[in-house]
Amino acid sequence: MATGAYKTLRAGLDTYKDISEMGQSLATWGKACADFNHLEERQKNPPFWQKTFKGSDEETAILIWSKKEELSRMRNELKDYISWTYGPSAWEEVLQIEGEMRRIRKEEAYKKQEMIDNAINFTLGTIIFVVAGAGIVTGFYYLGRYQGKW
């Protein structure tokens, strides 16, 4: 998503459009960057179900690194463009707005994902507890039956 929005931004800038006219593309790119950063943070401490059923650690690490480098390159190009066109204070303003939007998004969208992860963890934990409990009860039943106690 970030790459597509960035390509749209670059095409607009290459045709000498003003960055303020490209607000929607810039917002889409910023949202994709924020989502990527959130996913990167989640990979540092993934939920139980994701630890259990995930793929290769090496694959995940390489994908995160490559996307992080690509986003960094894109961010530097946008920073240079905005700083050259509007001055360094414009980039500082963009960073302030971005920080506020990230805080709001974290409060709203990311909490929903955390609730889903917690529900999945609770469900898996309950299933494991029930299956283990049934196994123990069954084991005691057959042990008692084998010893002739019932």
mmCIF file of C-alpha atoms in Angstrom:
data_model
loop_
_atom_site.group_PDB
_atom_site.id
_atom_site.type_symbol
_atom_site.label_atom_id
_atom_site.label_comp_id
_atom_site.label_asym_id
_atom_site.label_seq_id
_atom_site.Cartn_x
_atom_site.Cartn_y
_atom_site.Cartn_z
ATOM 1 C CA MET A 1 0.000 0.000 0.000
ATOM 2 C CA ALA A 2 2.863 2.367 0.853
ATOM 3 C CA THR A 3 4.612 1.664 -2.432
ATOM 4 C CA GLY A 4 1.479 2.379 -4.470
ATOM 5 C CA ALA A 5 0.815 5.647 -2.657
ATOM 6 C CA TYR A 6 4.476 6.624 -3.013
ATOM 7 C CA LYS A 7 4.428 5.944 -6.753
ATOM 8 C CA THR A 8 1.369 8.183 -7.061
ATOM 9 C CA LEU A 9 3.165 10.899 -5.084
ATOM 10 C CA ARG A 10 6.305 10.618 -7.220
ATOM 11 C CA ALA A 11 4.281 10.760 -10.436
ATOM 12 C CA GLY A 12 2.514 13.889 -9.211
ATOM 13 C CA LEU A 13 5.735 15.530 -8.108
ATOM 14 C CA ASP A 14 7.430 14.627 -11.373
ATOM 15 C CA THR A 15 4.648 16.464 -13.223
ATOM 16 C CA TYR A 16 5.274 19.492 -10.974
ATOM 17 C CA LYS A 17 2.139 19.186 -8.908
ATOM 18 C CA ASP A 18 2.254 20.875 -5.551
ATOM 19 C CA ILE A 19 2.581 18.509 -2.570
ATOM 20 C CA SER A 20 -0.492 20.118 -0.993
ATOM 21 C CA GLU A 21 -2.536 18.937 -4.002
ATOM 22 C CA MET A 22 -1.437 15.376 -3.285
ATOM 23 C CA GLY A 23 -2.888 15.237 0.223
ATOM 24 C CA GLN A 24 -4.845 11.996 -0.221
ATOM 25 C CA SER A 25 -1.837 10.116 -1.577
ATOM 26 C CA LEU A 26 0.341 11.500 1.209
ATOM 27 C CA ALA A 27 -2.248 10.442 3.795
ATOM 28 C CA THR A 28 -2.458 6.929 2.324
ATOM 29 C CA TRP A 29 1.329 6.640 2.371
ATOM 30 C CA GLY A 30 1.485 7.852 5.979
ATOM 31 C CA LYS A 31 -1.194 5.360 7.047
ATOM 32 C CA ALA A 32 0.694 2.511 5.393
ATOM 33 C CA CYS A 33 3.905 3.554 7.144
ATOM 34 C CA ALA A 34 2.140 3.703 10.501
ATOM 35 C CA ASP A 35 0.590 0.271 9.923
ATOM 36 C CA PHE A 36 3.990 -1.157 9.018
ATOM 37 C CA ASN A 37 5.576 0.323 12.153
ATOM 38 C CA HIS A 38 2.788 -1.159 14.275
ATOM 39 C CA LEU A 39 3.235 -4.589 12.676
ATOM 40 C CA GLU A 40 6.983 -4.367 13.254
ATOM 41 C CA GLU A 41 6.378 -3.640 16.948
ATOM 42 C CA ARG A 42 3.939 -6.565 17.169
ATOM 43 C CA GLN A 43 6.588 -8.907 15.762
ATOM 44 C CA LYS A 44 8.821 -8.072 18.741
ATOM 45 C CA ASN A 45 6.171 -9.466 21.100
ATOM 46 C CA PRO A 46 3.647 -11.444 19.015
ATOM 47 C CA PRO A 47 0.469 -12.900 20.527
ATOM 48 C CA PHE A 48 0.500 -16.551 21.651
ATOM 49 C CA TRP A 49 -1.406 -17.867 18.640
ATOM 50 C CA GLN A 50 0.969 -16.143 16.249
ATOM 51 C CA LYS A 51 4.015 -17.567 18.053
ATOM 52 C CA THR A 52 2.524 -21.029 17.708
ATOM 53 C CA PHE A 53 1.463 -20.948 14.060
ATOM 54 C CA LYS A 54 3.899 -18.530 12.412
ATOM 55 C CA GLY A 55 6.416 -19.104 9.642
ATOM 56 C CA SER A 56 10.183 -18.757 9.584
ATOM 57 C CA ASP A 57 11.860 -16.143 11.810
ATOM 58 C CA GLU A 58 14.526 -15.515 9.177
ATOM 59 C CA GLU A 59 11.923 -14.860 6.493
ATOM 60 C CA THR A 60 10.062 -12.431 8.732
ATOM 61 C CA ALA A 61 13.265 -10.614 9.684
ATOM 62 C CA ILE A 62 14.372 -10.196 6.069
ATOM 63 C CA LEU A 63 10.937 -8.948 4.983
ATOM 64 C CA ILE A 64 10.812 -6.429 7.828
ATOM 65 C CA TRP A 65 14.336 -5.205 7.094
ATOM 66 C CA SER A 66 13.725 -4.770 3.355
ATOM 67 C CA LYS A 67 10.432 -2.919 3.835
ATOM 68 C CA LYS A 68 11.962 -0.764 6.561
ATOM 69 C CA GLU A 69 14.796 0.268 4.221
ATOM 70 C CA GLU A 70 12.347 1.004 1.406
ATOM 71 C CA LEU A 71 10.128 3.144 3.656
ATOM 72 C CA SER A 72 13.195 4.969 4.991
ATOM 73 C CA ARG A 73 14.310 5.824 1.454
ATOM 74 C CA MET A 74 10.819 7.050 0.559
ATOM 75 C CA ARG A 75 10.597 9.111 3.741
ATOM 76 C CA ASN A 76 13.967 10.776 3.085
ATOM 77 C CA GLU A 77 12.929 11.721 -0.447
ATOM 78 C CA LEU A 78 9.671 13.253 0.787
ATOM 79 C CA LYS A 79 11.512 15.061 3.581
ATOM 80 C CA ASP A 80 13.983 16.529 1.101
ATOM 81 C CA TYR A 81 11.213 17.613 -1.243
ATOM 82 C CA ILE A 82 9.092 19.229 1.474
ATOM 83 C CA SER A 83 12.106 20.888 3.109
ATOM 84 C CA TRP A 84 13.360 22.315 -0.193
ATOM 85 C CA THR A 85 9.921 23.488 -1.304
ATOM 86 C CA TYR A 86 8.451 24.827 1.951
ATOM 87 C CA GLY A 87 11.466 25.081 4.251
ATOM 88 C CA PRO A 88 12.672 22.920 7.143
ATOM 89 C CA SER A 89 9.909 24.132 9.445
ATOM 90 C CA ALA A 90 7.320 22.563 7.138
ATOM 91 C CA TRP A 91 8.861 19.125 7.689
ATOM 92 C CA GLU A 92 8.781 19.698 11.458
ATOM 93 C CA GLU A 93 5.087 20.548 11.165
ATOM 94 C CA VAL A 94 4.473 17.386 9.142
ATOM 95 C CA LEU A 95 6.204 15.366 11.890
ATOM 96 C CA GLN A 96 4.048 16.972 14.602
ATOM 97 C CA ILE A 97 0.835 16.251 12.697
ATOM 98 C CA GLU A 98 2.024 12.716 11.963
ATOM 99 C CA GLY A 99 2.740 12.079 15.643
ATOM 100 C CA GLU A 100 -0.714 13.256 16.668
ATOM 101 C CA MET A 101 -2.399 11.159 13.979
ATOM 102 C CA ARG A 102 -0.356 8.105 14.986
ATOM 103 C CA ARG A 103 -1.459 8.542 18.606
ATOM 104 C CA ILE A 104 -5.118 8.766 17.584
ATOM 105 C CA ARG A 105 -4.818 5.756 15.270
ATOM 106 C CA LYS A 106 -3.114 3.746 17.995
ATOM 107 C CA GLU A 107 -5.942 4.499 20.382
ATOM 108 C CA GLU A 108 -8.623 3.508 17.891
ATOM 109 C CA ALA A 109 -7.558 0.980 15.282
ATOM 110 C CA TYR A 110 -4.748 -0.830 17.033
ATOM 111 C CA LYS A 111 -6.745 -1.422 20.213
ATOM 112 C CA LYS A 112 -9.288 -3.307 18.116
ATOM 113 C CA GLN A 113 -6.540 -5.625 16.844
ATOM 114 C CA GLU A 114 -5.269 -6.120 20.394
ATOM 115 C CA MET A 115 -8.788 -7.108 21.490
ATOM 116 C CA ILE A 116 -8.988 -9.650 18.649
ATOM 117 C CA ASP A 117 -5.581 -11.068 19.626
ATOM 118 C CA ASN A 118 -6.665 -11.319 23.264
ATOM 119 C CA ALA A 119 -9.887 -13.096 22.263
ATOM 120 C CA ILE A 120 -7.942 -15.604 20.161
ATOM 121 C CA ASN A 121 -5.455 -16.156 23.015
ATOM 122 C CA PHE A 122 -8.318 -16.679 25.490
ATOM 123 C CA THR A 123 -10.104 -19.113 23.166
ATOM 124 C CA LEU A 124 -6.968 -21.151 22.496
ATOM 125 C CA GLY A 125 -6.111 -21.163 26.201
ATOM 126 C CA THR A 126 -9.608 -22.364 27.088
ATOM 127 C CA ILE A 127 -9.474 -25.136 24.473
ATOM 128 C CA ILE A 128 -6.055 -26.286 25.700
ATOM 129 C CA PHE A 129 -7.282 -26.208 29.326
ATOM 130 C CA VAL A 130 -10.434 -28.216 28.523
ATOM 131 C CA VAL A 131 -8.563 -30.804 26.445
ATOM 132 C CA ALA A 132 -5.866 -31.182 29.114
ATOM 133 C CA GLY A 133 -8.503 -31.470 31.853
ATOM 134 C CA ALA A 134 -10.436 -34.078 29.867
ATOM 135 C CA GLY A 135 -7.200 -36.002 29.300
ATOM 136 C CA ILE A 136 -6.390 -36.016 33.021
ATOM 137 C CA VAL A 137 -9.913 -37.078 34.020
ATOM 138 C CA THR A 138 -9.887 -39.821 31.368
ATOM 139 C CA GLY A 139 -6.458 -40.971 32.558
ATOM 140 C CA PHE A 140 -7.636 -41.197 36.189
ATOM 141 C CA TYR A 141 -10.792 -43.025 35.095
ATOM 142 C CA TYR A 142 -8.863 -45.693 33.195
ATOM 143 C CA LEU A 143 -6.244 -45.922 35.961
ATOM 144 C CA GLY A 144 -9.001 -46.475 38.562
ATOM 145 C CA ARG A 145 -10.741 -48.956 36.304
ATOM 146 C CA TYR A 146 -7.485 -50.833 35.712
ATOM 147 C CA GLN A 147 -6.847 -51.037 39.468
ATOM 148 C CA GLY A 148 -10.416 -52.251 40.004
ATOM 149 C CA LYS A 149 -11.489 -49.302 42.148
ATOM 150 C CA TRP A 150 -14.623 -48.707 40.078
#
